[in-house]
Tab-separated table of C-alpha atoms in Angstrom:
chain	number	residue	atom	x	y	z
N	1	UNK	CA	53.896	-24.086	-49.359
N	2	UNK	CA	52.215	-22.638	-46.083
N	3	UNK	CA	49.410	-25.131	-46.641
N	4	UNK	CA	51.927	-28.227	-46.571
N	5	UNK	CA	53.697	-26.824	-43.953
N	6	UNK	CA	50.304	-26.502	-41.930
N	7	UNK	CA	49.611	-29.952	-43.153
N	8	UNK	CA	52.497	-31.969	-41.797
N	9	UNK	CA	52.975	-29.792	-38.769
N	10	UNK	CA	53.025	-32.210	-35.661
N	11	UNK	CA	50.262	-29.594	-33.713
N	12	UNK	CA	48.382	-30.376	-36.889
N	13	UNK	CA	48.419	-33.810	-37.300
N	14	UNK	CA	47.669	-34.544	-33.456
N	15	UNK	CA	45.245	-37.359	-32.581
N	16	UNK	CA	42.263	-35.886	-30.991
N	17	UNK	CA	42.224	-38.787	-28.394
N	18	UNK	CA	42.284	-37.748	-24.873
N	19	UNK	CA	44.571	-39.627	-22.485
N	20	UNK	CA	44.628	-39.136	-18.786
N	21	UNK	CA	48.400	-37.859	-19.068
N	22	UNK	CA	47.511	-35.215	-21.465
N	23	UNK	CA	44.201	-34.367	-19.670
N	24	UNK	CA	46.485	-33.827	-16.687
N	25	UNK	CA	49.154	-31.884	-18.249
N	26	UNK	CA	46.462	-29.859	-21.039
N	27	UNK	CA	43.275	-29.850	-19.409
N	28	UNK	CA	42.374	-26.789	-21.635
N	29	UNK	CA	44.491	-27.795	-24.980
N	30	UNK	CA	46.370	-24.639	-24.600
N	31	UNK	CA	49.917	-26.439	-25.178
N	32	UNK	CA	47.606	-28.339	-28.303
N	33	UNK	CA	48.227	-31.652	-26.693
N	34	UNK	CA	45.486	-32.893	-29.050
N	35	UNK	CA	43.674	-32.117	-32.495
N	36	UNK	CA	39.711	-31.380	-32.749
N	37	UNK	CA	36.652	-33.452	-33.945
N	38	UNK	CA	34.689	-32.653	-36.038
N	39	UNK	CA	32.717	-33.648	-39.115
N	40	UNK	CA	34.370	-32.663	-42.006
N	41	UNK	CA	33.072	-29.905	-44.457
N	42	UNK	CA	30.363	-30.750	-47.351
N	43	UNK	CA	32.935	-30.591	-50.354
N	44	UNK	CA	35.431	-32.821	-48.329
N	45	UNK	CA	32.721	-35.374	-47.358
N	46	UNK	CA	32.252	-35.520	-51.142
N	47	UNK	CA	35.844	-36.174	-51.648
N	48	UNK	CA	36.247	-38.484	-48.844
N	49	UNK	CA	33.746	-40.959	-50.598
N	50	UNK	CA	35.266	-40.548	-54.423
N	51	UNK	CA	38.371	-41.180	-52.984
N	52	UNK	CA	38.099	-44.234	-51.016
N	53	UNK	CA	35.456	-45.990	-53.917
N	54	UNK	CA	38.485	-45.065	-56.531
N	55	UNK	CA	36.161	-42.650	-58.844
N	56	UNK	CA	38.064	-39.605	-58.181
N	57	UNK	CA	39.056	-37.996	-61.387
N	58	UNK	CA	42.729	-36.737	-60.409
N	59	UNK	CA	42.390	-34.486	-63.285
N	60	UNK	CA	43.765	-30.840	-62.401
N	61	UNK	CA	42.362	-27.688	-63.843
N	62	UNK	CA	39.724	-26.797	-66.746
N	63	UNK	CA	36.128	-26.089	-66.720
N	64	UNK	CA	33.754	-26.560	-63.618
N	65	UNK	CA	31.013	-29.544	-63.920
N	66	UNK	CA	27.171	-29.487	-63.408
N	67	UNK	CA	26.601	-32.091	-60.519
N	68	UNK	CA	23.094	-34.267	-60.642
N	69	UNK	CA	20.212	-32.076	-58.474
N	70	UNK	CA	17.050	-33.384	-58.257
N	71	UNK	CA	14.427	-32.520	-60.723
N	72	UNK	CA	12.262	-30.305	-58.477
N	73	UNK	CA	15.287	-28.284	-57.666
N	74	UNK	CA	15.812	-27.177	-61.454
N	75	UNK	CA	11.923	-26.525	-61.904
N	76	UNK	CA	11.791	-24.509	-58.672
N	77	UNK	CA	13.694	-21.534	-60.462
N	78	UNK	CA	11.779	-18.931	-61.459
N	79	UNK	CA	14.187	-19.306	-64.920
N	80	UNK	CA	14.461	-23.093	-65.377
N	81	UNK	CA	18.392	-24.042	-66.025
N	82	UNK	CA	18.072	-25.998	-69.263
N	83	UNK	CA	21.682	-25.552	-69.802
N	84	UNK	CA	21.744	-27.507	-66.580
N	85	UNK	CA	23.168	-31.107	-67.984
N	86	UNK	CA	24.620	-33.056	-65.169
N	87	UNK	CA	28.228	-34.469	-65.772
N	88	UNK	CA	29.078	-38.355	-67.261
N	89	UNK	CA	32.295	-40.319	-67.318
N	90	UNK	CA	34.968	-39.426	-65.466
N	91	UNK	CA	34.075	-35.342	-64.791
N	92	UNK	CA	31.546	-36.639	-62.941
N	93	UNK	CA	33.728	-37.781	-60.221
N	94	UNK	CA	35.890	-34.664	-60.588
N	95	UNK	CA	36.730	-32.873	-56.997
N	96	UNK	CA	33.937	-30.230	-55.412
N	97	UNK	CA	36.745	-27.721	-55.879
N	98	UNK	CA	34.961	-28.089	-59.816
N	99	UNK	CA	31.337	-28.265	-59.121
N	100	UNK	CA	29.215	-25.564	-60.880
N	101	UNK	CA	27.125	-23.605	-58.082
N	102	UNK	CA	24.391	-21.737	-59.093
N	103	UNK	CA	23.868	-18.235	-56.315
N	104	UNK	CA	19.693	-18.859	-56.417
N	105	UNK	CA	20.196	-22.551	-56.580
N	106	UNK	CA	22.024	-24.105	-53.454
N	107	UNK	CA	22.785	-27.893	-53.917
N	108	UNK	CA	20.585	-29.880	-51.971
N	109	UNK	CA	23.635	-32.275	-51.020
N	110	UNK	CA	26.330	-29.574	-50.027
N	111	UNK	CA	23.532	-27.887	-48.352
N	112	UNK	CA	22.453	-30.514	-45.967
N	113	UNK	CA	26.271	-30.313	-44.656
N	114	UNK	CA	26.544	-26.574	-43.743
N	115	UNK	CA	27.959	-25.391	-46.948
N	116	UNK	CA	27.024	-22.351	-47.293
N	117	UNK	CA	24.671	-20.340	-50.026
N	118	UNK	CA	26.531	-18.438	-52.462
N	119	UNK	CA	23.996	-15.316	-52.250
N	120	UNK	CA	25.434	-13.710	-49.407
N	121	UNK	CA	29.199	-13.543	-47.613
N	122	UNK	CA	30.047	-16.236	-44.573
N	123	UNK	CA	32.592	-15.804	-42.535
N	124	UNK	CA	32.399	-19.385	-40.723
N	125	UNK	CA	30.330	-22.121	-41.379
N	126	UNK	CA	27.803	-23.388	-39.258
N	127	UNK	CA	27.850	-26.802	-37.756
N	128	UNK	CA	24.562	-29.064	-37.842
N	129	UNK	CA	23.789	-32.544	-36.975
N	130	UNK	CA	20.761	-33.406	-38.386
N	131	UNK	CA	18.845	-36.925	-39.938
N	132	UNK	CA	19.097	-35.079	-43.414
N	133	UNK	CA	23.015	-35.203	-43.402
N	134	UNK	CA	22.401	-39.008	-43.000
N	135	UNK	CA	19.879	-39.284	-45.616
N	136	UNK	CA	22.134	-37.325	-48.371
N	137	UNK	CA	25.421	-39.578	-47.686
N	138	UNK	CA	23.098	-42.645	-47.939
N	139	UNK	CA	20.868	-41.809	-50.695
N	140	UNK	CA	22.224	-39.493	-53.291
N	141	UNK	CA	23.062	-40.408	-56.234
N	142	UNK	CA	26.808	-39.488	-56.263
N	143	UNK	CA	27.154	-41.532	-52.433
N	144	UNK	CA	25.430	-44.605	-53.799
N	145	UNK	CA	27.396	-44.502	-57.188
N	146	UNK	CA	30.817	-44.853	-54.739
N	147	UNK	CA	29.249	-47.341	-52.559
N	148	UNK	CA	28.431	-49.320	-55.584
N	149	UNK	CA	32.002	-48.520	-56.717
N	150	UNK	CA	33.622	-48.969	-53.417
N	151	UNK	CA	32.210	-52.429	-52.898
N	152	UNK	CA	33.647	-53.078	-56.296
N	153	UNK	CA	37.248	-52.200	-55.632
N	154	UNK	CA	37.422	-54.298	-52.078
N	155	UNK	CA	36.199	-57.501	-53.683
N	156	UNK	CA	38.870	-57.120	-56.598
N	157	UNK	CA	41.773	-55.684	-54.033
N	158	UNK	CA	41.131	-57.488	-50.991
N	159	UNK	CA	41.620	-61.005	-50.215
N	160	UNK	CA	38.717	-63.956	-50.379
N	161	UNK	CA	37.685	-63.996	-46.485
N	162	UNK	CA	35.325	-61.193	-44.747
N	163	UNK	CA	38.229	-60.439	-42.524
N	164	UNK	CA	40.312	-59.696	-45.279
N	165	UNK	CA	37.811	-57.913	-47.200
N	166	UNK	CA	36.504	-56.058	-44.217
N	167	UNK	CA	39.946	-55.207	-43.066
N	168	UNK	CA	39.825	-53.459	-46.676
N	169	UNK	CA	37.287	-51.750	-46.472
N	170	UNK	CA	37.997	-49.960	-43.078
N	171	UNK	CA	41.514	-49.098	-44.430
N	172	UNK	CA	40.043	-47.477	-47.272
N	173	UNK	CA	37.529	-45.320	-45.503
N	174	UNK	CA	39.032	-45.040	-41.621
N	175	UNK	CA	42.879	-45.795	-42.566
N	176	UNK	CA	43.030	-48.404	-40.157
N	177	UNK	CA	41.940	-52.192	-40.051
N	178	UNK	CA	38.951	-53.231	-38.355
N	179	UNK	CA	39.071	-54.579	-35.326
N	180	UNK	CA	37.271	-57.858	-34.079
N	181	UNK	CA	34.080	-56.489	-33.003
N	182	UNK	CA	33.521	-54.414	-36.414
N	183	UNK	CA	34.560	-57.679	-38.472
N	184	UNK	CA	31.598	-59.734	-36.730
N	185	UNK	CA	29.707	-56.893	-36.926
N	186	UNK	CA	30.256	-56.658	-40.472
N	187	UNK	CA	29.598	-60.856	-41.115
N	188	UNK	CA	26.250	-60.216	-39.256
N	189	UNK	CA	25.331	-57.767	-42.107
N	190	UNK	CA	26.367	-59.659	-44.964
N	191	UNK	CA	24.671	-62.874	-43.906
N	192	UNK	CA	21.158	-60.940	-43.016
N	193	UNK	CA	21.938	-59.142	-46.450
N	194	UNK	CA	22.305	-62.042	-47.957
N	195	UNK	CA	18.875	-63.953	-47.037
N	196	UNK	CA	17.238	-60.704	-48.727
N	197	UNK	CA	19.293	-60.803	-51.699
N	198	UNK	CA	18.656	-64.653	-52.495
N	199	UNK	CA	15.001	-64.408	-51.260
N	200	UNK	CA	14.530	-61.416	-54.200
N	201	UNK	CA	13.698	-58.837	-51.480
N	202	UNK	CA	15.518	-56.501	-53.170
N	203	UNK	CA	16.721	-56.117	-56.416
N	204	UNK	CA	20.087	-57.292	-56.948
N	205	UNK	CA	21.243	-54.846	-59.725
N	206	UNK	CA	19.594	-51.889	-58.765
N	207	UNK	CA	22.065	-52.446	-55.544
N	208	UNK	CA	25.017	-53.598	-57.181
N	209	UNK	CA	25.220	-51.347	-60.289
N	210	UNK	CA	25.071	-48.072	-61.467
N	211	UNK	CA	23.417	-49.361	-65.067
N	212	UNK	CA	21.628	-52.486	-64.240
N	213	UNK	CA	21.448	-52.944	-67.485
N	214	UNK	CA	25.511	-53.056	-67.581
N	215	UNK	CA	27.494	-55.216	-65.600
N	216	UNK	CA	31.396	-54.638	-65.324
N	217	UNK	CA	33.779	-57.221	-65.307
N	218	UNK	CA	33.506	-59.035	-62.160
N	219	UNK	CA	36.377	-60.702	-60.357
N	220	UNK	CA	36.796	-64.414	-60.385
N	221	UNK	CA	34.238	-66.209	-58.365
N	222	UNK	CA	32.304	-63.144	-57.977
N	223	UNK	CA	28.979	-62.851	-59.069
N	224	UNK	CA	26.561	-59.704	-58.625
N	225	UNK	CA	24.751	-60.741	-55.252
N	226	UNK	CA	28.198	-60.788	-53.655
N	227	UNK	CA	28.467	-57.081	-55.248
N	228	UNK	CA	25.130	-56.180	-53.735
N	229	UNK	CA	25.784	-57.315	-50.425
N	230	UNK	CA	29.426	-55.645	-50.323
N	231	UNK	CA	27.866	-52.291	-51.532
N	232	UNK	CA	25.187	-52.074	-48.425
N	233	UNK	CA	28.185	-52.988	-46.684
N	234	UNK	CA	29.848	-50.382	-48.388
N	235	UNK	CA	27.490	-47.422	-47.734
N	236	UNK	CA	28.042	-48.475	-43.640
N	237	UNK	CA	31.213	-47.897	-43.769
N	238	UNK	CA	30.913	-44.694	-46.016
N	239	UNK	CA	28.806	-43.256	-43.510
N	240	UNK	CA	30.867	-44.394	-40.169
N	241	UNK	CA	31.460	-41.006	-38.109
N	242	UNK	CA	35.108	-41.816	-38.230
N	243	UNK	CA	34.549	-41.509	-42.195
N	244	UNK	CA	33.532	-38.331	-42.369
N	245	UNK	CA	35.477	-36.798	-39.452
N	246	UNK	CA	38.690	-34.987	-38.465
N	247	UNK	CA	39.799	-36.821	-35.866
């Protein structure tokens, strides 16, 4: 109850856009005439991603799940996990509230955005802004898998034209609709994309699919390059600062 009352609180839910009228009359946010910015914590980036590709397991309660780590992290223990056996199907996708945390083991992933190390007490998390944060949310597996997934859902939701399906997109990750500039911005990408794609510069279902040896039912009229080039698409806008902040 006190958390949903925080929640829905209008000093809560304040944009943190400055106007000169509230600069004027709050120069110093001491009447809260505005909400912070900041980058979101590591377990809510997490979220933020499952949620808008659709792979977030709603499921409430019950055992906590091994997330994938990289090999080199589980032979780096001086007592190698082998009980460590990353999750499939849909616990895979289950909130960070669930993930299994090992104290001598920090996950590389959570790590690289300030979560802290379960080996010692922390009374406030750190904030860092570093090129690793940007190399996690773009290249591990559990970001890619809801890129691929996410590119998925706004060609089956959205309508046929790049301003429909870009307007998608941004509502799913932002909660607003792109604007001009971002929609040309976004055609510019797709068509470069594209030449690559049909020119076999990179590998269509690598891109496109989690199993490229399994391909999901596709829309109508959809075929996997179109996947491909909506899931680099995808991890842009996964990976927009207005993604993964509080504004």
């Amino acid at each position: 109850h006190l958390l949903k009352t925080i929640l829905t609180s209008d000093a809560y839910q304040r944009s943190s856009e400055v106007t000169p009228d509230l600069w004027e009359r709050d120069p110093r946010n001491r009447l809260l005439a505005r909400g912070p910015r900041f980058r979101a914590e590591a377990e809510v980036i997490r979220d933020i991603a499952l949620t808008a590709s659709g792979l977030l397991t709603q499921k409430q309660g019950g055992p906590s799940v091994y997330p994938p780590v990289p090999k080199s992290v589980l032979e780096y223990n001086y007592v190698k996990p082998d009980y460590w056996d990353p999750a499939t199907g849909p616990d895979r996708y289950r909130r960070s509230l669930y993930l299994f945390r090992k104290r001598s083991m920090p996950d590389p992933a959570l790590s690289s955005f300030d979560a802290p190390n379960g080996d010692a007490s922390c009374a406030r998390r750190e904030r860092s802004n570093t090129p690793l944060s940007a190399l996690t949310s773009l290249n591990e597996p559990i970001f890619v898998e809801a890129a691929q997934a996410l590119a998925l859902r706004i060609l089956r939701e959205a309508g046929p034209t790049i301003e429909d399906r870009t307007d998608h997109g941004y509502l799913l990750t932002t909660g607003r609709p792109a604007d001009a500039t971002e929609t040309a911005a976004v055609a510019e990408l797709l068509a470069t994309q594209e030449v690559r794609l049909a020119e076999g510069w990179l590998d269509i279902r690598q891109i496109a699919f989690r199993d490229p040896n399994e391909i999901p039912p596709l829309p109508a009229g959809v075929i996997p390059r179109d996947v491909a080039n909506w899931a680099i698409v995808s991890r842009v806008l996964l990976n927009l600062d207005e993604t993964i902040s509080k504004n």
